[in-house]
Coordinates of C-alpha atoms and ligand atoms in Angstrom, one line a residue:
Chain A
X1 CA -28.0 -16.9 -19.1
X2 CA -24.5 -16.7 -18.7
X3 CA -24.2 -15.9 -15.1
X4 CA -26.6 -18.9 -13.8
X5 CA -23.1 -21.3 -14.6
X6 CA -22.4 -20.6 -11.7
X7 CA -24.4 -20.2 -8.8
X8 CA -24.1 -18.6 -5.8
X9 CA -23.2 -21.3 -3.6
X10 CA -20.6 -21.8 -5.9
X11 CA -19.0 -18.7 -5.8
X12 CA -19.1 -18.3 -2.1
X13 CA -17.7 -22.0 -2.3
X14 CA -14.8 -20.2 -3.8
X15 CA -14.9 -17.3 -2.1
X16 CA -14.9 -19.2 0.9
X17 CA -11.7 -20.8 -0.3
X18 CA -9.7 -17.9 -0.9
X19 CA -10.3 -16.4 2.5
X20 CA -9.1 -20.1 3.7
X21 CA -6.4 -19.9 1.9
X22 CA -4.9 -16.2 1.9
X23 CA -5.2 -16.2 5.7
X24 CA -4.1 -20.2 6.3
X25 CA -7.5 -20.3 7.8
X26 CA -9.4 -23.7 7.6
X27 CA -12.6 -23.3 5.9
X28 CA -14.9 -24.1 8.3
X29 CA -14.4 -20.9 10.2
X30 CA -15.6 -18.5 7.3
X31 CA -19.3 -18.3 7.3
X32 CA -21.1 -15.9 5.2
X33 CA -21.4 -13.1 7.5
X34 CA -17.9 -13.1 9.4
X35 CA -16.4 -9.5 8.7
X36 CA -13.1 -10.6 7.3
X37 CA -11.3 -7.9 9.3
X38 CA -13.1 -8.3 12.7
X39 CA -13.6 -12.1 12.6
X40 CA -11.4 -13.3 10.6
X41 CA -8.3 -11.2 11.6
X42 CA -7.2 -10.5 8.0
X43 CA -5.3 -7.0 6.9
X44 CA -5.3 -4.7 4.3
X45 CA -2.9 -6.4 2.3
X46 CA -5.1 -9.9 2.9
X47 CA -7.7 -8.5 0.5
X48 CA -5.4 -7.7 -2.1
X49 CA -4.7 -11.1 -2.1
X50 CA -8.1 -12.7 -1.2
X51 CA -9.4 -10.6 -4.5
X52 CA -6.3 -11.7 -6.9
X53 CA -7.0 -15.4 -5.9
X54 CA -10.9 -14.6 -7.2
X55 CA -9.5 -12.9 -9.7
X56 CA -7.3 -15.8 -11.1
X57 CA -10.1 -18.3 -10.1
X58 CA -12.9 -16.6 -12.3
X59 CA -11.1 -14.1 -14.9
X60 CA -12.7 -10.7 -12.8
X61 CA -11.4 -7.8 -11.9
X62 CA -11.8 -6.9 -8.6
X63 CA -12.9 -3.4 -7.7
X64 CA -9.9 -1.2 -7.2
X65 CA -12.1 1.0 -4.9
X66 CA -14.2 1.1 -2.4
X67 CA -18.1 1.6 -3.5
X68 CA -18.2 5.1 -1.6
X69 CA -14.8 6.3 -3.2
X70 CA -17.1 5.6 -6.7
X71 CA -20.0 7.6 -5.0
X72 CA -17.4 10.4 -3.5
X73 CA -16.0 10.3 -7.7
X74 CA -19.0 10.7 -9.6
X75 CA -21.3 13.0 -7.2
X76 CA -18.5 15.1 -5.6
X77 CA -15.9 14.9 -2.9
X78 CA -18.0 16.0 0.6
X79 CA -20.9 14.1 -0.7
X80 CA -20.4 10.5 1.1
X81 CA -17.6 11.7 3.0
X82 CA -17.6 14.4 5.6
X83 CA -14.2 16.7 6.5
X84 CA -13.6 14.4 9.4
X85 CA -13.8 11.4 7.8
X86 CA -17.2 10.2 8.8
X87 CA -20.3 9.2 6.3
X88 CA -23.1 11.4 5.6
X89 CA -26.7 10.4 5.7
X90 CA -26.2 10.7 2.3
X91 CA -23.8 7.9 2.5
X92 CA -26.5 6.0 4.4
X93 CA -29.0 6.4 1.7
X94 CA -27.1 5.1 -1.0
X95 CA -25.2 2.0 0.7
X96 CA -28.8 1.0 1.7
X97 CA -29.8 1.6 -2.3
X98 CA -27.1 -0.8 -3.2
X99 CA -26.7 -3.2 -0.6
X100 CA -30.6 -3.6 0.8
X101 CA -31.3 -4.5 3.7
X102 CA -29.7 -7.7 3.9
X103 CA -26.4 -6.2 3.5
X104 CA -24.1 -4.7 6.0
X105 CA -25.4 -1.8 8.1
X106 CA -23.9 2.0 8.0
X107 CA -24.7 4.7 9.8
X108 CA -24.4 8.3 9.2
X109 CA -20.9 9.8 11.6
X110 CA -19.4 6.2 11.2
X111 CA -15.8 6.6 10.5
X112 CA -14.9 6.2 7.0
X113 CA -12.0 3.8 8.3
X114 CA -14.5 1.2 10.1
X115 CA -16.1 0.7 6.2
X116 CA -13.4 -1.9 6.0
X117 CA -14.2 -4.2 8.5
X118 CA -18.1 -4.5 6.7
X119 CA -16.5 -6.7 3.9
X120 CA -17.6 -10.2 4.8
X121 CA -17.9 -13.6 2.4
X122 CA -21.1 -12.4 1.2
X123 CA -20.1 -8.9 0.0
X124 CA -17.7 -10.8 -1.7
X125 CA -19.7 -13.4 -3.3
X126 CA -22.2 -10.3 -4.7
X127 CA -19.4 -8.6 -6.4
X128 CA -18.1 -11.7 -8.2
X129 CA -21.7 -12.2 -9.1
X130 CA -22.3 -9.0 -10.4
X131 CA -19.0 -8.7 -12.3
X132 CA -20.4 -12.6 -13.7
X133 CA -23.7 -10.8 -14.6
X134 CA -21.8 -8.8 -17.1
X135 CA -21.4 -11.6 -19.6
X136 CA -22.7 -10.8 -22.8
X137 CA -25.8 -13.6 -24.6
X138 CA -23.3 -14.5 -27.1
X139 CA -19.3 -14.6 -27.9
X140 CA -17.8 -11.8 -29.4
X141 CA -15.2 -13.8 -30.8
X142 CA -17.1 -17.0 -32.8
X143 CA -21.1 -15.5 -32.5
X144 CA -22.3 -18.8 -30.8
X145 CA -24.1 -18.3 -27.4
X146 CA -22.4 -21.9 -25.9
X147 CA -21.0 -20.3 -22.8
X148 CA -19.6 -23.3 -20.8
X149 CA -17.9 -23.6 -17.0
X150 CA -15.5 -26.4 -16.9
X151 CA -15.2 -27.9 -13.0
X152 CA -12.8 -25.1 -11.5
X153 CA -11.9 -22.9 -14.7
X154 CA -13.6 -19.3 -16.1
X155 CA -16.6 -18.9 -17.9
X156 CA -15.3 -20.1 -21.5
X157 CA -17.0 -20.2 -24.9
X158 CA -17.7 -23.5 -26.0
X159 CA -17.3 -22.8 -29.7
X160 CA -14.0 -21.1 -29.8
X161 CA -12.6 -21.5 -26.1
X162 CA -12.6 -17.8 -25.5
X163 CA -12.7 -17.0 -22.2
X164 CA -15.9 -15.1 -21.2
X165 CA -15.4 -10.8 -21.8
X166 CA -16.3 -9.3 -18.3
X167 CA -17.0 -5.6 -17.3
X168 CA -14.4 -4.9 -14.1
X169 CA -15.5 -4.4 -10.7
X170 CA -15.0 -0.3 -10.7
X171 CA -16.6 0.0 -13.9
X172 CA -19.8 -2.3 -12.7
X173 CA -20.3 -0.2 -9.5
X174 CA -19.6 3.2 -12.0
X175 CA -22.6 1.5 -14.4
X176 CA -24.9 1.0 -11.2
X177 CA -24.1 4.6 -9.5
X178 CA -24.9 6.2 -13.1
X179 CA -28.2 3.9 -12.9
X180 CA -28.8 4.9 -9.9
X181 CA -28.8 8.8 -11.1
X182 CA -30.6 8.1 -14.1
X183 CA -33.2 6.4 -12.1
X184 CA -33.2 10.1 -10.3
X185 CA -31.7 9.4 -7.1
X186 CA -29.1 12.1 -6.1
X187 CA -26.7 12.2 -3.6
X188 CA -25.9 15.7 -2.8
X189 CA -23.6 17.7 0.3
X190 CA -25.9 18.3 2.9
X191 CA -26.0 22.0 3.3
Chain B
X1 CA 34.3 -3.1 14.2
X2 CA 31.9 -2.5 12.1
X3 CA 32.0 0.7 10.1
X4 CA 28.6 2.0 12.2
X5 CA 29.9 1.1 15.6
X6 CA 28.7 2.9 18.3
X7 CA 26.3 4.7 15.9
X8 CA 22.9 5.1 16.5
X9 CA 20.5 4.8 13.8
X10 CA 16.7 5.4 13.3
X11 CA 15.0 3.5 9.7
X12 CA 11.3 4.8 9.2
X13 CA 9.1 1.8 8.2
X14 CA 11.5 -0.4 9.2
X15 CA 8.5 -3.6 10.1
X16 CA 9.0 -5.3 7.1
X17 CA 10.0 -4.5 3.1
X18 CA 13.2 -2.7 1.9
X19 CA 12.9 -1.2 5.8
X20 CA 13.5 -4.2 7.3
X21 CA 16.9 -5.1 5.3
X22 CA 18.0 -1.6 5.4
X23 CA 17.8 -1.8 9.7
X24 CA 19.5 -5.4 9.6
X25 CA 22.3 -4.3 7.5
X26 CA 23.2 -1.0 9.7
X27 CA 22.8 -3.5 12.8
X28 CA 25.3 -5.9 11.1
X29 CA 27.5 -3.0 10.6
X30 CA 27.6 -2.4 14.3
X31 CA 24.4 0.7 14.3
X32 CA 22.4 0.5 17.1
X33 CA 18.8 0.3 16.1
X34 CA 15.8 2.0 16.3
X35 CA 12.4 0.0 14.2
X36 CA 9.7 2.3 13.7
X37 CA 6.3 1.0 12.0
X38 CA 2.9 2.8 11.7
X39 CA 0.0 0.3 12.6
X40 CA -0.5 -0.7 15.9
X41 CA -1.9 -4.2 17.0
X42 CA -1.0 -6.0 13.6
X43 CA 1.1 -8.3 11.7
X44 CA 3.4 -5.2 11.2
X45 CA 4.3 -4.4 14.9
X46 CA 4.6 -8.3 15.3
X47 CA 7.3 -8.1 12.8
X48 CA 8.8 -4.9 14.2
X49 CA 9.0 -6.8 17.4
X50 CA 10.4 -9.8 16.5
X51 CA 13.8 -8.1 14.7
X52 CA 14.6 -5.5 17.5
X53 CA 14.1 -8.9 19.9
X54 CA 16.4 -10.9 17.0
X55 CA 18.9 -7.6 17.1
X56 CA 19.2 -7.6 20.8
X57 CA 19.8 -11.8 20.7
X58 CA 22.8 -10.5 18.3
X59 CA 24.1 -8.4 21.2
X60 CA 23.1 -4.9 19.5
X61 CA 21.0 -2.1 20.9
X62 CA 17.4 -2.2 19.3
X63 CA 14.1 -1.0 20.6
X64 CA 10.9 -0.9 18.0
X65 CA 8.7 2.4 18.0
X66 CA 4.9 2.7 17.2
X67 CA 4.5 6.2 15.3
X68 CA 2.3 7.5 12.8
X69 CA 5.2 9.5 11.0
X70 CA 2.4 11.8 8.9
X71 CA 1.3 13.0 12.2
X72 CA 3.5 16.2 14.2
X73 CA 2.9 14.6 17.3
X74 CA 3.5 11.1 16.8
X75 CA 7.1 12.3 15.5
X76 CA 7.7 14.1 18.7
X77 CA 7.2 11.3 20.5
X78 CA 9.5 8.6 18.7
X79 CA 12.4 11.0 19.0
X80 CA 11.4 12.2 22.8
X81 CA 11.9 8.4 23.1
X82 CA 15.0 8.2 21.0
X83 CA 16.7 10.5 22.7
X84 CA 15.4 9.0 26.3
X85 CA 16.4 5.4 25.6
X86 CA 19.8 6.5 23.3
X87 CA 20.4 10.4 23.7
X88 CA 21.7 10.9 20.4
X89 CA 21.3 9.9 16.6
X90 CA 23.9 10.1 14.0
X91 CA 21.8 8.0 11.3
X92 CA 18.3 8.7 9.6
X93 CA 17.0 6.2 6.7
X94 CA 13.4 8.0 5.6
X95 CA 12.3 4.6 4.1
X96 CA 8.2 4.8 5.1
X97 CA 5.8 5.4 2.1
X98 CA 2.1 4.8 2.3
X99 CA 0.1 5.9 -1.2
X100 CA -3.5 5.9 -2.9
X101 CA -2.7 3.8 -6.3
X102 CA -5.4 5.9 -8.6
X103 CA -4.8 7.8 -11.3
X104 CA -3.7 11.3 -10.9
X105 CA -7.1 12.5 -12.3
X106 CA -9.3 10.5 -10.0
X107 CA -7.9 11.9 -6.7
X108 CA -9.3 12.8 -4.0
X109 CA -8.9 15.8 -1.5
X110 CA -8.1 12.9 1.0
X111 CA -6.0 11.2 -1.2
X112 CA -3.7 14.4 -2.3
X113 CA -3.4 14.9 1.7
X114 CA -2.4 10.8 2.1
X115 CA 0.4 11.6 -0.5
X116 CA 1.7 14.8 1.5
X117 CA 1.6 13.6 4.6
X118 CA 2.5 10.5 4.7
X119 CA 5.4 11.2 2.1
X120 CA 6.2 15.1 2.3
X121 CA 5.2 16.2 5.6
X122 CA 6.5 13.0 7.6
X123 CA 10.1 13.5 6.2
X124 CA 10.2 16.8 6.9
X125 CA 8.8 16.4 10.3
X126 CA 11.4 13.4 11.0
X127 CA 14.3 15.9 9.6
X128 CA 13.4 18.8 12.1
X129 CA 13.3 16.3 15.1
X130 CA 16.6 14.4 14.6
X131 CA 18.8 17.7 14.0
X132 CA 18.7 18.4 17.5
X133 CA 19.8 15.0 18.5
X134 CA 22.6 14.9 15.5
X135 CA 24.1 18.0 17.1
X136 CA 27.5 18.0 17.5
X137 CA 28.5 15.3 15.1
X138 CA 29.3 13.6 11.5
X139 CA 25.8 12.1 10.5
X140 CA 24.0 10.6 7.7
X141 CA 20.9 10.6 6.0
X142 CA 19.4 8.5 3.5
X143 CA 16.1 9.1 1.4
X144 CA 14.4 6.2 0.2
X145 CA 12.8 7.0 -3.2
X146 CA 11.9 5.3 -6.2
X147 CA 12.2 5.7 -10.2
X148 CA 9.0 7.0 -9.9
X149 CA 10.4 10.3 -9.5
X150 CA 11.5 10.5 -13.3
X151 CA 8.7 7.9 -15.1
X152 CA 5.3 7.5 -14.9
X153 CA 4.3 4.1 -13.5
X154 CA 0.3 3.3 -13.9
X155 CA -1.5 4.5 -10.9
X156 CA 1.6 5.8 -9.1
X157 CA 1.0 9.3 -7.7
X158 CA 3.9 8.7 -5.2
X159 CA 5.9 9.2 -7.6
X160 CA 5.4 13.2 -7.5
X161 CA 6.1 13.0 -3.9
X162 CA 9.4 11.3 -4.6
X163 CA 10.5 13.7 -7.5
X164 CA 9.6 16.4 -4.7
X165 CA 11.9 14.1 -2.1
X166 CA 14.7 14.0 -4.7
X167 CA 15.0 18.3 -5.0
X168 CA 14.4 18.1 -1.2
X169 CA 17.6 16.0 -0.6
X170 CA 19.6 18.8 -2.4
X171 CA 17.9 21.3 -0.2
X172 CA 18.6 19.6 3.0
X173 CA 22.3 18.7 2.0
X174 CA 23.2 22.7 1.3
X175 CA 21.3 23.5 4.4
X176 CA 23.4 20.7 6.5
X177 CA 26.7 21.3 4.4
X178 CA 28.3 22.9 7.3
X179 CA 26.9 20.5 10.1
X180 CA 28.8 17.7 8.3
X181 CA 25.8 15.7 7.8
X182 CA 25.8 14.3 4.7
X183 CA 22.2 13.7 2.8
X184 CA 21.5 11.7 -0.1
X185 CA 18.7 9.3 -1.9
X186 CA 18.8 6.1 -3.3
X187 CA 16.3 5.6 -5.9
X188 CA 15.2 2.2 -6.1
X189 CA 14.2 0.3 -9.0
X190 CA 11.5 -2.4 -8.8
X191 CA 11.5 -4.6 -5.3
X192 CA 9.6 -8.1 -4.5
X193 CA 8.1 -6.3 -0.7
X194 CA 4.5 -6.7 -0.1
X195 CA 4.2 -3.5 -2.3
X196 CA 4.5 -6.0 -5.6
X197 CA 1.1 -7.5 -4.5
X198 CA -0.4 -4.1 -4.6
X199 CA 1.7 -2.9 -8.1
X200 CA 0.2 -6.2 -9.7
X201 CA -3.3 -4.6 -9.4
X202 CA -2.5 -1.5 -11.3
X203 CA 0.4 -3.4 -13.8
X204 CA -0.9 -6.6 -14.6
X205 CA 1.8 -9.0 -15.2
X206 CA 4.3 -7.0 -13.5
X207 CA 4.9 -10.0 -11.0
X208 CA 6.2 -12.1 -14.0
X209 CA 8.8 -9.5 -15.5
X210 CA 12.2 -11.6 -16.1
X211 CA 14.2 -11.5 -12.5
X212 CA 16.4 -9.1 -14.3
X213 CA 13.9 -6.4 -14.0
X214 CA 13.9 -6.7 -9.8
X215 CA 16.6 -5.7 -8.0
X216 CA 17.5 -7.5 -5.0
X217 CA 17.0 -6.1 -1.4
X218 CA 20.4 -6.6 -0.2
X219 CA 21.8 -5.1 -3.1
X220 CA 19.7 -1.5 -2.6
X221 CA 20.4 -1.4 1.1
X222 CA 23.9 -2.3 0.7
X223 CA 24.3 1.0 -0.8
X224 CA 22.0 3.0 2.1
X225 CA 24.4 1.5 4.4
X226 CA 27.5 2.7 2.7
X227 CA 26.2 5.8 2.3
X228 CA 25.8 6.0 6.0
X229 CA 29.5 5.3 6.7
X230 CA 32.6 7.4 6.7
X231 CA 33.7 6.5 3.7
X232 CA 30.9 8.5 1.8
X233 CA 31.4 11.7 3.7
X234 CA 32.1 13.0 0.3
X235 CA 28.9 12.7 -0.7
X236 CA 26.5 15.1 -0.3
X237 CA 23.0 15.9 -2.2
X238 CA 23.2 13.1 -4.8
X239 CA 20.1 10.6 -5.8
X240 CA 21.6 7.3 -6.3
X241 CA 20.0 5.2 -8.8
X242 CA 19.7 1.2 -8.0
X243 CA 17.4 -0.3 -10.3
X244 CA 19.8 -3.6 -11.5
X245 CA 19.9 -1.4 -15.1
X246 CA 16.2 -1.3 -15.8
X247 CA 16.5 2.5 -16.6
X248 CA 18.8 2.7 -18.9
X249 CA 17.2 0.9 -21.8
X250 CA 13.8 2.6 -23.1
X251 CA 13.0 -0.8 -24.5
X252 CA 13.4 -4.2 -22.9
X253 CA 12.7 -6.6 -25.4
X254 CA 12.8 -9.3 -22.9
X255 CA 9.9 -8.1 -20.8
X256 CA 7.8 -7.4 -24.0
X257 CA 4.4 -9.6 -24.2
Ligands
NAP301 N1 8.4 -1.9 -3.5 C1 9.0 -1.4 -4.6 O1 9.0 -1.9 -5.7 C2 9.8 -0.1 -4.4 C3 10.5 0.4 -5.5 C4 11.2 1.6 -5.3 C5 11.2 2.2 -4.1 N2 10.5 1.8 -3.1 C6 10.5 2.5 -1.8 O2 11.1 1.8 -0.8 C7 10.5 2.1 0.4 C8 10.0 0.9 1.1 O3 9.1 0.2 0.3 P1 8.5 -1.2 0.6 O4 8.0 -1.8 -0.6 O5 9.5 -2.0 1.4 O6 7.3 -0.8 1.5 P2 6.2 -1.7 2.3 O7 6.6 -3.2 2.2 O8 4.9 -1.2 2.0 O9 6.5 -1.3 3.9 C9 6.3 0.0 4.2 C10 6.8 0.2 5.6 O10 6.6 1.6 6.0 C11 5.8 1.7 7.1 N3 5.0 2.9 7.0 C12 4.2 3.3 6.0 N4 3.6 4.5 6.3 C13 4.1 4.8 7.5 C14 3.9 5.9 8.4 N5 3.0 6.9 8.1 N6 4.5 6.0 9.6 C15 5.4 5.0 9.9 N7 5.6 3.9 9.2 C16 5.0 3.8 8.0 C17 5.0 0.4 7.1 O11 4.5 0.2 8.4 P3 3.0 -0.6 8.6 O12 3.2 -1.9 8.0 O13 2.8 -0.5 10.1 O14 2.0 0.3 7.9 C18 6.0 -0.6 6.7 O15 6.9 -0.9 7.7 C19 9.4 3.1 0.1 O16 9.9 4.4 0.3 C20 9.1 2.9 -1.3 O17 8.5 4.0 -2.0 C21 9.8 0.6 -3.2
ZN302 ZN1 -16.5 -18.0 -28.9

């Protein structure tokens, strides 16, 4: 499978990287669970940089938007998001759906602006991996399944040199919230 | 002697960006200065700091304010301030913006009130303070908008708010006609601020565009600052466009591919 090129450790070795090098940090003090905000010290316009260097190291798009934006788009404004800007338990439900419970906890009246702060190096390194998962078995371009990872470069195809077609980062966490539904779960205003 | 000597001006979002020239310009034209940035505890209010301190080095009046310009009170605040530490203001540059990039069909309720308030509401709010403290006097106001007003730009919502800031500055220059306070816009054309970085996101490439495309800092608050002398007294409801020349052609070969 396409996505096993690269592994993991090598993404975060990357993500790592980025956050070193968009915040003229040295590497050793990003470990995988330092909120980039909190820890880390980085601001809003840090991640629009931390994501363009991952996007230039691994031809991704970054999501545009935060996941419970996506879940506030498809299931209805009210639904993650209360009128004072805190997250419902519905919120709750579906972060835990999506991130499990290794992932960073929520909790239902959290401010909406604290969400933020949750992004660490391994959020990071999950989205990169989805948006990796997306690879399709074969090249559209040539046909030949000889998907390749040079040290440092893209997924490329080893036939024609295409680099590899990936789905973006909204449109990945759009295909797993309309999984989610299909799969019956529902995320509805709390009456 | 400068042409703004002994004037005292106020630039919204004046931390860093287009802000930041704008407020170093009217200082170099003799304006006192008063910074004003939104987030508290951050690179911005760092930055803030560090030009009123370079200003007051320079032997001009500067202070930098903390205020949240989409919020009433915040507003009230800055100019209860301004008017403690100065007592008057004969210059207004309404240069803050803050805006969701989405597409017009994907926004939220939240997002539609970020737009308003932060580009609407906080103008209008910074107007209705600072008449009381232009009272009496020639003064100036400047708009800050952006050719977003008249084109669509991917993701760009702000846009509407300028278009709605343009007709506003015509409002506000009939209303202040007999005040002698003159009110215009410029409308900028594409700037390398920290906004590029975000505009990349939506308009890939955009970053790359020939230099031609940019126009330069100086060059847009150059004409703020004449705007906010004497000289341009004349003047009065007009939207000034700056873009280097990238709106007049409907095709720029250059920049294709
Ligand atoms: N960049 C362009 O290509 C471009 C083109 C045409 C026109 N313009 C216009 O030029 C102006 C300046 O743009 P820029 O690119 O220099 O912006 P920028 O780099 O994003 O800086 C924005 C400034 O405004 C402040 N600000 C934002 N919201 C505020 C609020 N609610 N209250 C107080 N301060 C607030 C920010 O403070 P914090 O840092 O504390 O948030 C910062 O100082 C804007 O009106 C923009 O629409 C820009
Ligand atoms: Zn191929």
């Amino acid at each position: 499978m396409a996505e096993s090129l690269i592994s993991p450790d090598q993404i975060y070795r990357e993500v790592q990287k980025a956050i070193a090098d968009a915040l003229q940090i040295s590497e050793q003090k990003v470990e995988p669970d330092s909120s980039l905000i909190r820890d880390l010290a980085a601001e809003s316009l840090d991640f629009i940089d931390i994501n363009f260097r991952l996007e230039q190291r691994f031809n991704v798009e970054m999501p545009r938007k935060y996941f419970l934006e996506h879940v506030e788009e498809l299931f209805g404004e009210g639904t993650a998001i209360d009128e004072s800007g805190r997250l419902t338990e519905a919120a709750v439900t579906i972060w835990n759906a999506r991130l499990g419970s290794a992932g960073p906890r929520v909790h239902a009246g959290m401010p909406l602006d604290d969400v933020p702060a949750l992004v660490t190096p391994r959020t990071l390194v999950m989205i990169v991996g989805e948006i990796l998962a997306t690879c399709p078995a074969t090249c559209p371009s040539c046909g030949k399944a000889a998907w390749a990872v040079a040290d440092g470069s893209p997924i490329t195809c080893g036939g024609c040199g295409a680099h590899a077609p990936l789905l973006a980062g909204d449109d990945v966490i759009r295909r797993w919230l309309e999984d989610f539904r299909a799969r019956g779960g529902s995320v509805s205003r709390a009456s | 002697m400068g042409p703004c000597h002994g004037r005292v001006a106020l630039v919204t979002g004046s931390s860093r960006g287009l802000g930041r020239v704008i407020a170093q310009k009217l200082s170099e034209a003799g304006a006192d200065l008063v910074l004003n940035y939104r987030k508290a505890g951050g690179r911005s209010e760092a930055q803030a700091r560090a030009l009123a301190k370079e200003l007051v080095e320079r032997g001009s009046r500067a202070v930098a304010i903390q205020a949240d310009i989409s919020q009433k009170d915040a507003v009230a605040t800055m100019f209860q301030e301004i008017a403690a530490q100065y007592g008057r203001l004969d210059i207004l540059v309404l240069n803050a913006a803050r805006a969701p990039f989405k597409k017009v069909g994907e926004l939220l309720r939240r997002d539609l009130l970020e737009l308003v308030e932060n580009n609407y509401f906080s103008n209008v709010y910074c107007m209705q303070q600072a008449l009381p403290l232009m009272q009496g006097r020639p003064g100036h106001v400047v708009f800050v908008s952006s050719l977003g007003s008249r084109f669509a730009l991917p993701s760009y919502p702000l846009g509407s708010m300028k278009a709605a800031m343009e007709a506003l500055v015509k409002q506000w220059a009939v209303e202040l006609q007999d005040r002698q306070i003159t009110v215009n816009g410029v409308t900028a054309g594409l700037l390398k601020t920290d906004s590029l970085m975000v505009l990349r996101q939506y308009w890939p490439g955009v970053e790359r565009l020939p230099a031609s495309a940019f126009v330069d800092l100086q060059d847009v608050a150059g004409v703020v600052l004449f705007l906010c002398t004497d000289a341009a007294r004349s003047i009065r409801g007009q939207n000034i466009v700056v873009d280097n020349g990238l709106s007049n052609e409907l095709l720029h070969p250059a920049s294709a591919g």
